[in-house]
Amino acid sequence: MRGQYFAASSLRFTIGRTLAPLSIPLCGLIGFNWTFALLALLAVAAAVLYKIMFDWYDGAAPSPDVQASGKTILP
């Protein structure tokens, strides 16, 4: 689990380091406003994806040790 966490954590920086150099020539091709709009759209899409994944994780079943203890988990 720790390895998965660190892999996912480093992925966001890898994607950012890939997009940043691409945005400079993109400004020359399609203009600053369109480049900014595209990057803003990507940021909003990432936020929506994060929200979906966070809600999906919250809806997952409780861990086995919580079920074995007999404690109730309130939403």
Coordinates of N, CA and C in Angstrom, one line a residue:
M1 N 0.8 -1.2 0.0 CA 0.0 0.0 0.0 C 0.9 1.3 0.0
R2 N 2.0 1.2 0.7 CA 2.8 2.4 0.8 C 3.5 2.7 -0.6
G3 N 3.8 1.6 -1.3 CA 4.4 1.8 -2.6 C 3.4 2.4 -3.6
Q4 N 2.1 1.9 -3.5 CA 1.1 2.5 -4.3 C 0.9 4.0 -4.1
Y5 N 0.9 4.3 -2.8 CA 0.8 5.7 -2.4 C 1.9 6.6 -3.0
F6 N 3.1 6.2 -2.8 CA 4.2 7.0 -3.4 C 4.2 7.0 -4.9
A7 N 3.8 5.9 -5.5 CA 3.7 5.9 -7.0 C 2.7 6.9 -7.5
A8 N 1.5 6.9 -6.9 CA 0.5 7.8 -7.3 C 0.9 9.2 -6.9
S9 N 1.6 9.4 -5.8 CA 2.0 10.8 -5.5 C 3.0 11.3 -6.4
S10 N 3.9 10.5 -6.9 CA 4.9 11.0 -7.8 C 4.4 11.2 -9.2
L11 N 3.2 10.5 -9.5 CA 2.6 10.6 -10.9 C 2.2 12.0 -11.1
R12 N 1.6 12.7 -10.1 CA 1.1 14.0 -10.4 C 2.3 15.0 -10.8
F13 N 3.4 14.8 -10.2 CA 4.6 15.6 -10.5 C 5.1 15.3 -11.9
T14 N 5.1 14.0 -12.3 CA 5.5 13.5 -13.6 C 4.6 14.1 -14.7
I15 N 3.3 14.1 -14.5 CA 2.4 14.7 -15.4 C 2.6 16.2 -15.6
G16 N 2.8 16.9 -14.4 CA 3.1 18.3 -14.5 C 4.4 18.7 -15.2
R17 N 5.4 17.9 -14.9 CA 6.7 18.1 -15.6 C 6.6 17.8 -17.1
T18 N 5.6 17.0 -17.5 CA 5.4 16.8 -18.9 C 4.6 17.9 -19.6
L19 N 3.6 18.4 -18.9 CA 2.8 19.4 -19.5 C 3.4 20.8 -19.5
A20 N 4.2 21.1 -18.5 CA 4.7 22.5 -18.5 C 5.6 22.8 -19.7
P21 N 6.5 22.0 -20.1 CA 7.3 22.4 -21.3 C 6.5 22.4 -22.6
L22 N 5.4 21.6 -22.6 CA 4.6 21.6 -23.8 C 3.7 22.8 -23.9
S23 N 3.4 23.5 -22.8 CA 2.6 24.6 -22.8 C 3.2 25.8 -23.5
I24 N 4.6 25.9 -23.4 CA 5.3 27.1 -24.0 C 5.1 27.1 -25.5
P25 N 5.5 26.0 -26.3 CA 5.2 26.1 -27.7 C 3.8 26.1 -28.1
L26 N 2.9 25.6 -27.2 CA 1.5 25.6 -27.5 C 1.0 27.1 -27.5
C27 N 1.6 27.9 -26.7 CA 1.2 29.4 -26.7 C 1.5 30.0 -28.0
G28 N 2.6 29.6 -28.6 CA 3.0 30.1 -30.0 C 2.0 29.6 -31.0
L29 N 1.5 28.4 -30.9 CA 0.7 27.8 -31.9 C -0.8 28.2 -31.8
I30 N -1.3 28.2 -30.6 CA -2.8 28.5 -30.5 C -3.0 29.8 -29.7
G31 N -2.0 30.4 -29.2 CA -2.2 31.6 -28.4 C -2.3 31.4 -26.9
F32 N -2.0 32.5 -26.2 CA -2.0 32.4 -24.7 C -3.4 32.1 -24.1
N33 N -4.4 32.7 -24.6 CA -5.8 32.5 -24.0 C -6.2 31.1 -24.2
W34 N -6.0 30.5 -25.4 CA -6.5 29.1 -25.6 C -5.6 28.1 -24.8
T35 N -4.3 28.4 -24.7 CA -3.5 27.6 -23.9 C -3.9 27.6 -22.4
F36 N -4.2 28.8 -21.9 CA -4.6 29.0 -20.5 C -6.0 28.2 -20.3
A37 N -6.9 28.4 -21.3 CA -8.2 27.7 -21.2 C -8.0 26.2 -21.2
L38 N -7.1 25.7 -22.0 CA -6.8 24.2 -22.1 C -6.3 23.7 -20.7
L39 N -5.3 24.5 -20.2 CA -4.7 24.1 -18.9 C -5.7 24.2 -17.8
A40 N -6.6 25.2 -17.8 CA -7.7 25.3 -16.8 C -8.7 24.1 -16.9
L41 N -9.0 23.7 -18.2 CA -9.9 22.6 -18.4 C -9.2 21.3 -17.8
L42 N -8.0 21.1 -18.0 CA -7.3 20.0 -17.5 C -7.3 20.0 -16.0
A43 N -7.1 21.2 -15.4 CA -7.1 21.3 -13.9 C -8.5 20.9 -13.4
V44 N -9.6 21.4 -14.0 CA -10.9 21.1 -13.6 C -11.2 19.6 -13.7
A45 N -10.8 19.0 -14.8 CA -11.0 17.6 -15.1 C -10.3 16.8 -14.0
A46 N -9.1 17.2 -13.6 CA -8.3 16.5 -12.5 C -9.1 16.7 -11.2
A47 N -9.7 17.8 -10.9 CA -10.4 18.0 -9.7 C -11.6 17.1 -9.6
V48 N -12.3 17.0 -10.8 CA -13.5 16.2 -10.8 C -13.1 14.7 -10.7
L49 N -12.0 14.3 -11.3 CA -11.6 12.9 -11.1 C -11.2 12.6 -9.7
Y50 N -10.5 13.6 -9.0 CA -10.1 13.4 -7.6 C -11.4 13.3 -6.8
K51 N -12.4 14.1 -7.0 CA -13.7 14.0 -6.3 C -14.4 12.7 -6.5
I52 N -14.4 12.2 -7.7 CA -15.0 10.9 -8.0 C -14.2 9.8 -7.2
M53 N -12.9 9.8 -7.3 CA -12.1 8.8 -6.6 C -12.3 8.9 -5.1
F54 N -12.3 10.1 -4.6 CA -12.5 10.3 -3.1 C -13.8 9.7 -2.7
D55 N -14.9 10.0 -3.4 CA -16.2 9.5 -3.1 C -16.3 8.0 -3.2
W56 N -15.6 7.5 -4.2 CA -15.6 6.0 -4.4 C -14.8 5.3 -3.2
Y57 N -13.7 5.9 -2.8 CA -13.0 5.4 -1.7 C -13.8 5.4 -0.4
D58 N -14.5 6.5 -0.1 CA -15.4 6.7 1.1 C -16.5 5.6 1.1
G59 N -17.0 5.2 -0.1 CA -18.0 4.2 -0.2 C -17.6 2.8 0.0
A60 N -16.3 2.6 0.0 CA -15.7 1.2 0.1 C -16.0 0.6 1.4
A61 N -16.0 -0.7 1.5 CA -16.3 -1.4 2.7 C -15.2 -1.1 3.8
P62 N -15.6 -1.2 5.0 CA -14.6 -0.9 6.1 C -13.6 -2.1 6.1
S63 N -12.4 -1.8 6.7 CA -11.3 -2.8 6.8 C -11.7 -3.9 7.6
P64 N -11.1 -5.1 7.4 CA -11.5 -6.3 8.2 C -11.4 -6.2 9.7
D65 N -10.3 -5.5 10.2 CA -10.2 -5.3 11.6 C -11.3 -4.5 12.2
V66 N -11.8 -3.6 11.5 CA -13.0 -2.8 12.1 C -14.2 -3.7 12.1
Q67 N -14.4 -4.5 11.1 CA -15.5 -5.4 11.1 C -15.4 -6.4 12.2
A68 N -14.2 -6.9 12.5 CA -14.0 -8.0 13.5 C -14.2 -7.4 14.9
S69 N -14.0 -6.1 15.1 CA -14.1 -5.5 16.4 C -15.6 -5.3 16.8
G70 N -16.5 -5.3 15.8 CA -17.9 -5.1 16.0 C -18.3 -3.7 16.2
K71 N -17.4 -2.7 16.0 CA -17.8 -1.3 16.1 C -18.6 -0.9 14.9
T72 N -19.6 0.0 15.2 CA -20.4 0.6 14.1 C -19.7 1.9 13.6
I73 N -19.7 2.0 12.3 CA -19.1 3.2 11.8 C -20.3 4.1 11.3
L74 N -20.3 5.3 11.8 CA -21.4 6.2 11.4 C -20.9 7.0 10.3
P75 N -21.8 7.3 9.3 CA -21.4 8.1 8.1 C -21.2 9.5 8.4

